[in-house]
Amino acid sequence: MTVVDVHIHLAEFTREKIEEFVSRGYILVGVAEDYETSLKVLELRDSYPENVKACVGIHPWSLRNLEDYTRELELVSQLLPDADCVGEVGLDKKFVPETFHQQLAVFRELAGRAVERGVPLNVHSAGAWREVLEVLGELGAKKVVLHWWTGPLNLLLELSRRGYFVSVNAALKVQEKSRVIAREAPLDALLTESDGPYEYRGLSLSPSLIPEALQIIAQIKGLAVDELERAIYRNFTRVFTA
Ligand SMILES: [Zn+2]
């Protein structure tokens, strides 16, 4: 069985831990928060090219700490030719509404570059579900993973019609909305992630929790676990290796 983690903050894990995941054959799509972590994720991809894909990006939360986001944007843009995807990028009106205007500028720029290059986007959209879809629609984005997506169900229909994916993680053990999304998302629009090493309501999110998450999703969707795993792997290849 192949564990697919399409959203992991790889720079925050030790090499030792990453090697453990790699030795189990996990597929890890590493996302970055800023220039420094983008560099680290690229380096890790070069160390484990069979298992790791590298996204470069500027997380909407990072804008609180950046003195000059235009400089950061320039630096991250220089890394794009070497990246497999762009992320974590996006918009957030739930946790950091105060930087929304800067978020919009950064997201438009980096998402536009991803579309130009034909690489996938790894997107954060907390509380900005509609705004994110608007920007992606304007840019004509095609390869999109909306990570830990817990937006309104009518938008789930809209995004799956566009061929976008939502990724769910082990938070579904304690977050009812995640279970609803896992149930309602069409199988061909569903991916798994960890969002590790984020701490969420007593859970230390990590790729090690994905097998259990798969069992829960399989139960929710009334599928055999291996059938679900095959579908998730197929979805992963459609976004990241096509
Ligand atoms: Zn994340």
Short mmCIF file of N, CA, C and O in Angstrom, two decimals, residues 4 14 20 35 41 61 69 79 82 108 116 123 165 180-181 188 196 210 214 216 226 230:
data_model
loop_
_atom_site.label_atom_id
_atom_site.label_comp_id
_atom_site.label_asym_id
_atom_site.label_seq_id
_atom_site.Cartn_x
_atom_site.Cartn_y
_atom_site.Cartn_z
N VAL A 4 -0.16 8.30 0.55
CA VAL A 4 0.03 9.54 -0.20
C VAL A 4 -0.26 10.73 0.72
O VAL A 4 -1.36 10.86 1.25
N THR A 14 12.65 16.37 11.18
CA THR A 14 14.08 16.01 11.15
C THR A 14 14.33 15.08 9.97
O THR A 14 13.41 14.38 9.51
N GLU A 20 12.45 7.85 7.90
CA GLU A 20 11.53 6.80 8.36
C GLU A 20 10.32 6.73 7.41
O GLU A 20 9.94 5.64 6.97
N TYR A 35 10.75 31.75 1.79
CA TYR A 35 11.92 31.45 0.98
C TYR A 35 12.82 30.39 1.62
O TYR A 35 13.21 29.42 0.96
N VAL A 41 12.87 22.51 1.32
CA VAL A 41 12.01 21.49 0.70
C VAL A 41 12.63 21.03 -0.63
O VAL A 41 12.64 19.83 -0.94
N TRP A 61 0.02 32.88 6.42
CA TRP A 61 0.37 33.21 7.81
C TRP A 61 1.75 33.86 7.90
O TRP A 61 2.04 34.57 8.86
N TYR A 69 7.28 41.79 1.82
CA TYR A 69 6.83 40.58 1.12
C TYR A 69 7.20 40.61 -0.36
O TYR A 69 7.32 39.56 -0.99
N LEU A 79 12.99 30.51 -7.42
CA LEU A 79 13.10 29.05 -7.20
C LEU A 79 12.13 28.26 -8.05
O LEU A 79 12.24 27.04 -8.17
N ASP A 82 12.74 25.27 -10.50
CA ASP A 82 13.22 24.01 -9.93
C ASP A 82 12.12 23.27 -9.14
O ASP A 82 12.34 22.16 -8.66
N ARG A 108 -2.04 35.84 -6.00
CA ARG A 108 -2.24 36.06 -7.44
C ARG A 108 -0.94 35.85 -8.21
O ARG A 108 -0.91 35.20 -9.25
N GLU A 116 1.23 29.41 -15.44
CA GLU A 116 2.14 29.59 -16.59
C GLU A 116 3.03 28.37 -16.82
O GLU A 116 3.25 27.95 -17.94
N VAL A 123 -3.04 24.64 -2.00
CA VAL A 123 -3.70 25.88 -1.60
C VAL A 123 -4.38 25.83 -0.22
O VAL A 123 -5.08 24.88 0.12
N PHE A 165 -8.99 19.20 -6.59
CA PHE A 165 -9.00 18.15 -5.56
C PHE A 165 -9.09 18.77 -4.17
O PHE A 165 -8.59 19.87 -3.94
N VAL A 180 -17.60 15.10 6.88
CA VAL A 180 -18.63 15.46 5.90
C VAL A 180 -17.99 15.64 4.53
O VAL A 180 -18.50 15.15 3.52
N ILE A 181 -16.86 16.34 4.49
CA ILE A 181 -16.17 16.56 3.21
C ILE A 181 -15.71 15.22 2.61
O ILE A 181 -15.88 14.97 1.42
N ASP A 188 -13.08 10.78 -7.24
CA ASP A 188 -12.04 11.24 -8.15
C ASP A 188 -11.61 12.69 -7.87
O ASP A 188 -10.89 13.29 -8.65
N GLY A 196 1.24 17.71 8.63
CA GLY A 196 2.20 17.62 9.73
C GLY A 196 3.24 18.72 9.61
O GLY A 196 3.48 19.21 8.51
N ILE A 210 -2.00 8.71 8.43
CA ILE A 210 -2.78 8.57 7.18
C ILE A 210 -3.42 7.17 7.03
O ILE A 210 -4.58 7.07 6.64
N LEU A 214 -7.29 6.68 6.26
CA LEU A 214 -7.79 5.94 5.09
C LEU A 214 -8.89 4.96 5.50
O LEU A 214 -9.89 4.80 4.79
N ILE A 216 -10.89 5.22 8.04
CA ILE A 216 -12.11 5.98 8.39
C ILE A 216 -12.82 6.45 7.12
O ILE A 216 -14.03 6.33 6.99
N ASP A 226 -8.44 -0.94 0.17
CA ASP A 226 -7.49 -0.99 -0.96
C ASP A 226 -8.04 -0.30 -2.21
O ASP A 226 -7.30 0.29 -2.98
N ARG A 230 -6.12 2.86 -3.99
CA ARG A 230 -5.84 2.90 -5.43
C ARG A 230 -6.36 4.19 -6.04
O ARG A 230 -5.70 4.82 -6.86
#
